[in-house]
Tab-separated table of C-alpha atoms in Angstrom:
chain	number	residue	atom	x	y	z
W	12	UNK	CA	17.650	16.474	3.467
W	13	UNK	CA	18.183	17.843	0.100
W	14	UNK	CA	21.237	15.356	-0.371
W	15	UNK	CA	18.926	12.952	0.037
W	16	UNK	CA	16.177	13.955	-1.805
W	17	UNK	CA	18.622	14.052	-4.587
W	18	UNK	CA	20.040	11.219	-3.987
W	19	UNK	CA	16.453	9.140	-3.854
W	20	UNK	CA	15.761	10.576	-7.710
W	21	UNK	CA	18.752	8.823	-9.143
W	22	UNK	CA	17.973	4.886	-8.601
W	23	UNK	CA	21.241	3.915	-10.038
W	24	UNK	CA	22.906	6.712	-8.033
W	25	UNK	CA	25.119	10.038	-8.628
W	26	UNK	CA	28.306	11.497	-8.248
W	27	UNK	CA	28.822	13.893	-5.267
W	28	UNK	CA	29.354	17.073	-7.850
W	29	UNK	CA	25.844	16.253	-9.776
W	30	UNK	CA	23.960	15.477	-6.288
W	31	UNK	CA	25.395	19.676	-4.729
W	32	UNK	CA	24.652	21.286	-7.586
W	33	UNK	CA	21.072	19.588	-7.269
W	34	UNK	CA	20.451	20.500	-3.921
W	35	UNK	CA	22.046	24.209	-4.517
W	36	UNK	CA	25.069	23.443	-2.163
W	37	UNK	CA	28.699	24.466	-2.462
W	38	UNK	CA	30.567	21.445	-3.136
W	39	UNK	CA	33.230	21.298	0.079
W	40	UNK	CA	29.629	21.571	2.015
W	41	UNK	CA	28.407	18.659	0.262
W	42	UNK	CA	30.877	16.188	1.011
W	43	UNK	CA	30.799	16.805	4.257
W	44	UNK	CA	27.336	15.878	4.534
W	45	UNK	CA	27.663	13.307	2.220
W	46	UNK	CA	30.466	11.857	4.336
W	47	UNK	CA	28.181	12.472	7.240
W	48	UNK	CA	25.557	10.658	5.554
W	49	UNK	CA	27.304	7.963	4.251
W	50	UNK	CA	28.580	7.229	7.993
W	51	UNK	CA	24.896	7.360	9.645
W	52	UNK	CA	23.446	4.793	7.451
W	53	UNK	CA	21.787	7.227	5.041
W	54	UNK	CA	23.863	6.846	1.760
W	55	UNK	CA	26.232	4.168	0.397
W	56	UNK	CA	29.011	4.911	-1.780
W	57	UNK	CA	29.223	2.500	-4.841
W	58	UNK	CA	31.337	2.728	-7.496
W	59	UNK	CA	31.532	6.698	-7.108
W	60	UNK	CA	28.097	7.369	-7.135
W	61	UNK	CA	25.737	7.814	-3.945
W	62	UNK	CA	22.838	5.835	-3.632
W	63	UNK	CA	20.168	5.424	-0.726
W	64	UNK	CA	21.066	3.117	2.627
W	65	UNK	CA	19.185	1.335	4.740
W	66	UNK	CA	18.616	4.431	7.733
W	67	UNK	CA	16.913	6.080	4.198
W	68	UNK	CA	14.474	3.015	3.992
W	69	UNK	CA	14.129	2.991	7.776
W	70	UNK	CA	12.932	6.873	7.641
W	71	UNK	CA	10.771	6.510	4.952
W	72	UNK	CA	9.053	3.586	6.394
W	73	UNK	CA	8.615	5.580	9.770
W	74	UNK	CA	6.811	8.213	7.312
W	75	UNK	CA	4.381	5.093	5.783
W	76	UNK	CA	3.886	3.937	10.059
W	77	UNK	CA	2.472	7.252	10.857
W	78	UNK	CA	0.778	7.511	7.429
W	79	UNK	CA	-1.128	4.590	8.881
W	80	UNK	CA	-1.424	5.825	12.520
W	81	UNK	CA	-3.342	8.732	11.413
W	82	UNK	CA	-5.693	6.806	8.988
W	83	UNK	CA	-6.479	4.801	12.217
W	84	UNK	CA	-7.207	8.003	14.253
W	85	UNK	CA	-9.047	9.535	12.041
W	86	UNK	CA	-11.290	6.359	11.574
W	87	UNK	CA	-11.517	6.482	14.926
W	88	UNK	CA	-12.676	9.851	14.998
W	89	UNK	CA	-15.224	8.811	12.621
W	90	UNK	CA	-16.270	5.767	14.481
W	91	UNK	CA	-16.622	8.282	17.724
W	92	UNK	CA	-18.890	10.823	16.365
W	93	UNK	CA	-21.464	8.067	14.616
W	94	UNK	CA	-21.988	6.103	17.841
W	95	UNK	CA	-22.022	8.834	20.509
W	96	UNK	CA	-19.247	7.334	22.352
W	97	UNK	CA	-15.588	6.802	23.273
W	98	UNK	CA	-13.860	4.128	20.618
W	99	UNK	CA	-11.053	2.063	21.416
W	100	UNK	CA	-8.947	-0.054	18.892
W	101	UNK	CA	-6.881	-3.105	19.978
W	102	UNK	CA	-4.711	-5.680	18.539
W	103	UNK	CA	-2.696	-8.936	19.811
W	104	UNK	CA	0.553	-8.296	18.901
W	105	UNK	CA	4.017	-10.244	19.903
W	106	UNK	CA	2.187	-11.953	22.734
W	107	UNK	CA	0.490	-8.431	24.406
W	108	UNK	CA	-2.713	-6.999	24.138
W	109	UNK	CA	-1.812	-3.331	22.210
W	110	UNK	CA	-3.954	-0.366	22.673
W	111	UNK	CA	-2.979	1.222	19.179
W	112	UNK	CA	-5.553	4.079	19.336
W	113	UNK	CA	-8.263	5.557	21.543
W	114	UNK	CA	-10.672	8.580	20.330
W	115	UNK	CA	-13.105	10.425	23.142
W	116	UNK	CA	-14.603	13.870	23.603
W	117	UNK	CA	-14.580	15.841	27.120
W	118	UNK	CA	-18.393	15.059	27.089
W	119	UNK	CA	-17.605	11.777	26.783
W	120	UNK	CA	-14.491	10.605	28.193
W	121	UNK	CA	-12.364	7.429	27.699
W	122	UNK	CA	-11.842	5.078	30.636
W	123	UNK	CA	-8.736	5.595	31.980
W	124	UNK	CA	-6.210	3.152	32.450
W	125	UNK	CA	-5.655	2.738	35.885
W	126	UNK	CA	-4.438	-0.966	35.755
W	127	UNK	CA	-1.838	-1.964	33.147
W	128	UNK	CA	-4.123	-2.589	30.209
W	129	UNK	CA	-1.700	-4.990	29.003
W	130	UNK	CA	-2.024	-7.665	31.917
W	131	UNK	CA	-5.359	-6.972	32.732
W	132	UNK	CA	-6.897	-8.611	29.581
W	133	UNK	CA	-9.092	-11.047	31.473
W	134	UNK	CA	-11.160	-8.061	32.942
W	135	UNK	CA	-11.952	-5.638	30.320
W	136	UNK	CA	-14.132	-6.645	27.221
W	137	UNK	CA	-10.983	-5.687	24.719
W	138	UNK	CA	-8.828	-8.340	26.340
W	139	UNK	CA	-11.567	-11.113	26.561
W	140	UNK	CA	-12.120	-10.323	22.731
W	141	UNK	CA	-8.716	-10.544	21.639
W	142	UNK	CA	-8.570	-13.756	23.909
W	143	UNK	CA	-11.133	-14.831	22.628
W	144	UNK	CA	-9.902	-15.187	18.753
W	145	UNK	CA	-6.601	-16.718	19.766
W	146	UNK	CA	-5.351	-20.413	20.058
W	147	UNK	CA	-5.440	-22.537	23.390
W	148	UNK	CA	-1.990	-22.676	23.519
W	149	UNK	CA	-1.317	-18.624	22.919
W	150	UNK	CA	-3.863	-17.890	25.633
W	151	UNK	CA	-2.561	-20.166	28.053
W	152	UNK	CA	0.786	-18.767	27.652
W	153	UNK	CA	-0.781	-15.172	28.039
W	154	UNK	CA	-2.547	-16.463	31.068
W	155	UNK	CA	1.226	-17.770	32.785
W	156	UNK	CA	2.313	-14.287	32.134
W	157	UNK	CA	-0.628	-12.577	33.093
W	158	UNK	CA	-2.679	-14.714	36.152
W	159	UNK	CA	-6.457	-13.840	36.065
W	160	UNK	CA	-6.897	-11.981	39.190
W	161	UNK	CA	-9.943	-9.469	40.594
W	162	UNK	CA	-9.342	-6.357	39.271
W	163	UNK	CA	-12.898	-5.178	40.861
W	164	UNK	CA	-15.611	-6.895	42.829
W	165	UNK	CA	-16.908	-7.778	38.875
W	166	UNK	CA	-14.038	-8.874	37.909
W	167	UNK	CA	-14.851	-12.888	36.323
W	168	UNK	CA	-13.555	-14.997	39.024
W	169	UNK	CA	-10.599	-17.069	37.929
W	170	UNK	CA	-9.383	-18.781	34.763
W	171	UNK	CA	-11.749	-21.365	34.680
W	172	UNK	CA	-15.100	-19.494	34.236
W	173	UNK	CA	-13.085	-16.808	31.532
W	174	UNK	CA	-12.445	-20.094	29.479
W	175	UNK	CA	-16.195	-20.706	29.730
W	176	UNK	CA	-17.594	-17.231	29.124
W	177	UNK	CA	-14.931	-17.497	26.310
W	178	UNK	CA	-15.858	-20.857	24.660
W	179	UNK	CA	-19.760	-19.790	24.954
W	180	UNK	CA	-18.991	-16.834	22.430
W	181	UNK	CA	-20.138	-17.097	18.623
W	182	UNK	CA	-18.140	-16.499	15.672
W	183	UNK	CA	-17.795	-12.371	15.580
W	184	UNK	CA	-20.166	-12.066	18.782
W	185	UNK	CA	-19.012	-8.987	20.976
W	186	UNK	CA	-18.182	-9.122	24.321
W	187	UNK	CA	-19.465	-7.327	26.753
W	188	UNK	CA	-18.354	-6.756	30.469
W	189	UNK	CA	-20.391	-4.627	32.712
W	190	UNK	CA	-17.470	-2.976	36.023
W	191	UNK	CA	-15.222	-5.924	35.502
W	192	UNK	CA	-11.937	-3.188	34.760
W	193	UNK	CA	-13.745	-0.064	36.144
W	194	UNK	CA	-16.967	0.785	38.117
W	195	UNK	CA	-20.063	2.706	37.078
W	196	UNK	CA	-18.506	1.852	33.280
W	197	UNK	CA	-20.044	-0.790	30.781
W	198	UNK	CA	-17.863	-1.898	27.520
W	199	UNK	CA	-18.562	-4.071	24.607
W	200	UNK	CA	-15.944	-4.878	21.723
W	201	UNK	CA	-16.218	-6.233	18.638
W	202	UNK	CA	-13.968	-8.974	16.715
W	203	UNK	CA	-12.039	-7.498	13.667
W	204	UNK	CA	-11.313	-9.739	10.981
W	205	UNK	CA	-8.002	-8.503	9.911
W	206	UNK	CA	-5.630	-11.684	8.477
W	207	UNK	CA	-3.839	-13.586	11.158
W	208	UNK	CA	-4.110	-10.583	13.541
W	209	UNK	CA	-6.222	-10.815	15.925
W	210	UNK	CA	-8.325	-7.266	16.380
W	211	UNK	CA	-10.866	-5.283	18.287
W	212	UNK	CA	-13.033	-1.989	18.306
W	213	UNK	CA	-14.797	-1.715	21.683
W	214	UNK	CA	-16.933	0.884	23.099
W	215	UNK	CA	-17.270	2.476	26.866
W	216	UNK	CA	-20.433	4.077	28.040
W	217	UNK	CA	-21.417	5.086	31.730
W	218	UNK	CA	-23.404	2.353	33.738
W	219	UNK	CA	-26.642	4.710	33.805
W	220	UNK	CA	-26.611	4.219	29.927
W	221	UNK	CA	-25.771	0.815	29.518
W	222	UNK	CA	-29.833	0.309	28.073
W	223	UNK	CA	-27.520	1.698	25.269
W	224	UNK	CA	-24.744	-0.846	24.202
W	225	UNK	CA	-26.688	-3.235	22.105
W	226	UNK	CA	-27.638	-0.387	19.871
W	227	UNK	CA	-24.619	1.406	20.115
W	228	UNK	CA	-22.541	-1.902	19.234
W	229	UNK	CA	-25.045	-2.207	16.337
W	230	UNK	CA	-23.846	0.616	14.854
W	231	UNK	CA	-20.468	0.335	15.159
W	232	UNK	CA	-19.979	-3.033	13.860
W	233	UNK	CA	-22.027	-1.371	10.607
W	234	UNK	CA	-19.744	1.586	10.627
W	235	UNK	CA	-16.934	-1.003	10.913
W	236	UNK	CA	-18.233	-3.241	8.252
W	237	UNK	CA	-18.565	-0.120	5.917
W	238	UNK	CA	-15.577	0.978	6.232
W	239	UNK	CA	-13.323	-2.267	5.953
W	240	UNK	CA	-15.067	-2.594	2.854
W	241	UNK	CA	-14.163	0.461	1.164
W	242	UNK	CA	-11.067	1.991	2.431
W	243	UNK	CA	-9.187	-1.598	3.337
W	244	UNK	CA	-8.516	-0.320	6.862
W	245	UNK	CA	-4.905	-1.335	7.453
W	246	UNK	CA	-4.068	-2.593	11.214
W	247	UNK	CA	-0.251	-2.780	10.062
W	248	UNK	CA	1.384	-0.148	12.583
């Protein structure tokens, strides 16, 4: 790692005696790694000098991914303790619905995923949100993949009336879905306007709250609005 460190402070590159005595390493031990390096992807060899390779980009972008991640969490986090219940953050990515980041308490615990989330977006207000913001032609091929089908006795009925509930939405209206994916749970979800991406932050509360949602989705989508504005949350993971 210190090869490389020293390695990334020379953009034009450095010889393999100027790159161990920067990292405090005999010399016989440093071309060794450097050879090692140089093999994995890490470092190229040009002209006698090392320079970064493309497993070096790889790693550092990895670092910038979970840079990102943890900004998301954390908003989450935020998100969770303003509106007194569990958040959930989705986005349609490749052609799948993507749970990228759920934040709960024990006194208030997340629904848990006991169908695949994934092919179950017809039934749970995250899917029908995301659904909602795409295309005809990328829901339909979501649909071939995924068939609507009762997940619970809630669940909406078949293709047909989703389409409907679908096409009734506003621009930006959440959706809500009261035991449609689990029972005694309500959930609402919000559209995220994040580029070409379509994006969601939803909410879960018990059924014995649901007098709840409206003003808990209230507040979210102004805790949402706030902070898109000011910290340019990044969905880019």
């Amino acid at each position: 790692m210190r090869l490389l460190e020293a390695a990334g402070s020379h953009s034009a590159g450095a010889p393999a005696k100027q790159l161990a005595r920067e990292a405090g390493l005999p010399l016989p031990t440093a071309y060794h790694l450097l050879r090692t390096l140089t093999h994995e992807g890490y470092l190229r060899r040009e002209g006698g000098v090392f320079v970064l390779g493309a497993a070096a980009g790889r790693l550092a972008g990895g670092g910038l991914q979970q840079k990102r991640r943890s900004m998301i969490l954390d908003s989450l986090a935020h998100f969770r303790d303003a509106v007194g219940a569990p958040i959930y953050f989705a986005v349609f990515r490749e052609g799948e619905i993507e749970l990228v980041g759920v934040s709960d308490t024990p006194a208030s615990p997340a629904v848990e995923e006991w169908a695949d989330f994934r092919a179950t977006g017809h039934a749970h207000a995250i899917g029908q949100c995301l659904l909602a913001q795409l295309d005809e032609k990328t829901r339909k091929d979501y649909y071939e993949r995924h068939p609507v089908e009762a997940v619970t006795q809630y669940t909406v009925r078949d293709q047909s009336a989703l389409e409907h509930r679908i096409g009734s939405l506003g621009r930006m209206e959440p959706v809500t879905e009261r035991q449609e994916y689990a029972l005694g749970t309500v959930c609402a979800a919000i559209p995220i306007t994040a580029g070409d991406t379509a994006a969601t932050m939803a909410i879960s509360l018990p059924l014995h709250q649901e007098e709840r949602l409206p003003n808990v989705v209230n507040r979210l989508r102004s805790e949402v609005g706030a902070l898109l504005s000011t910290l340019s949350f990044s969905i880019s993971i």
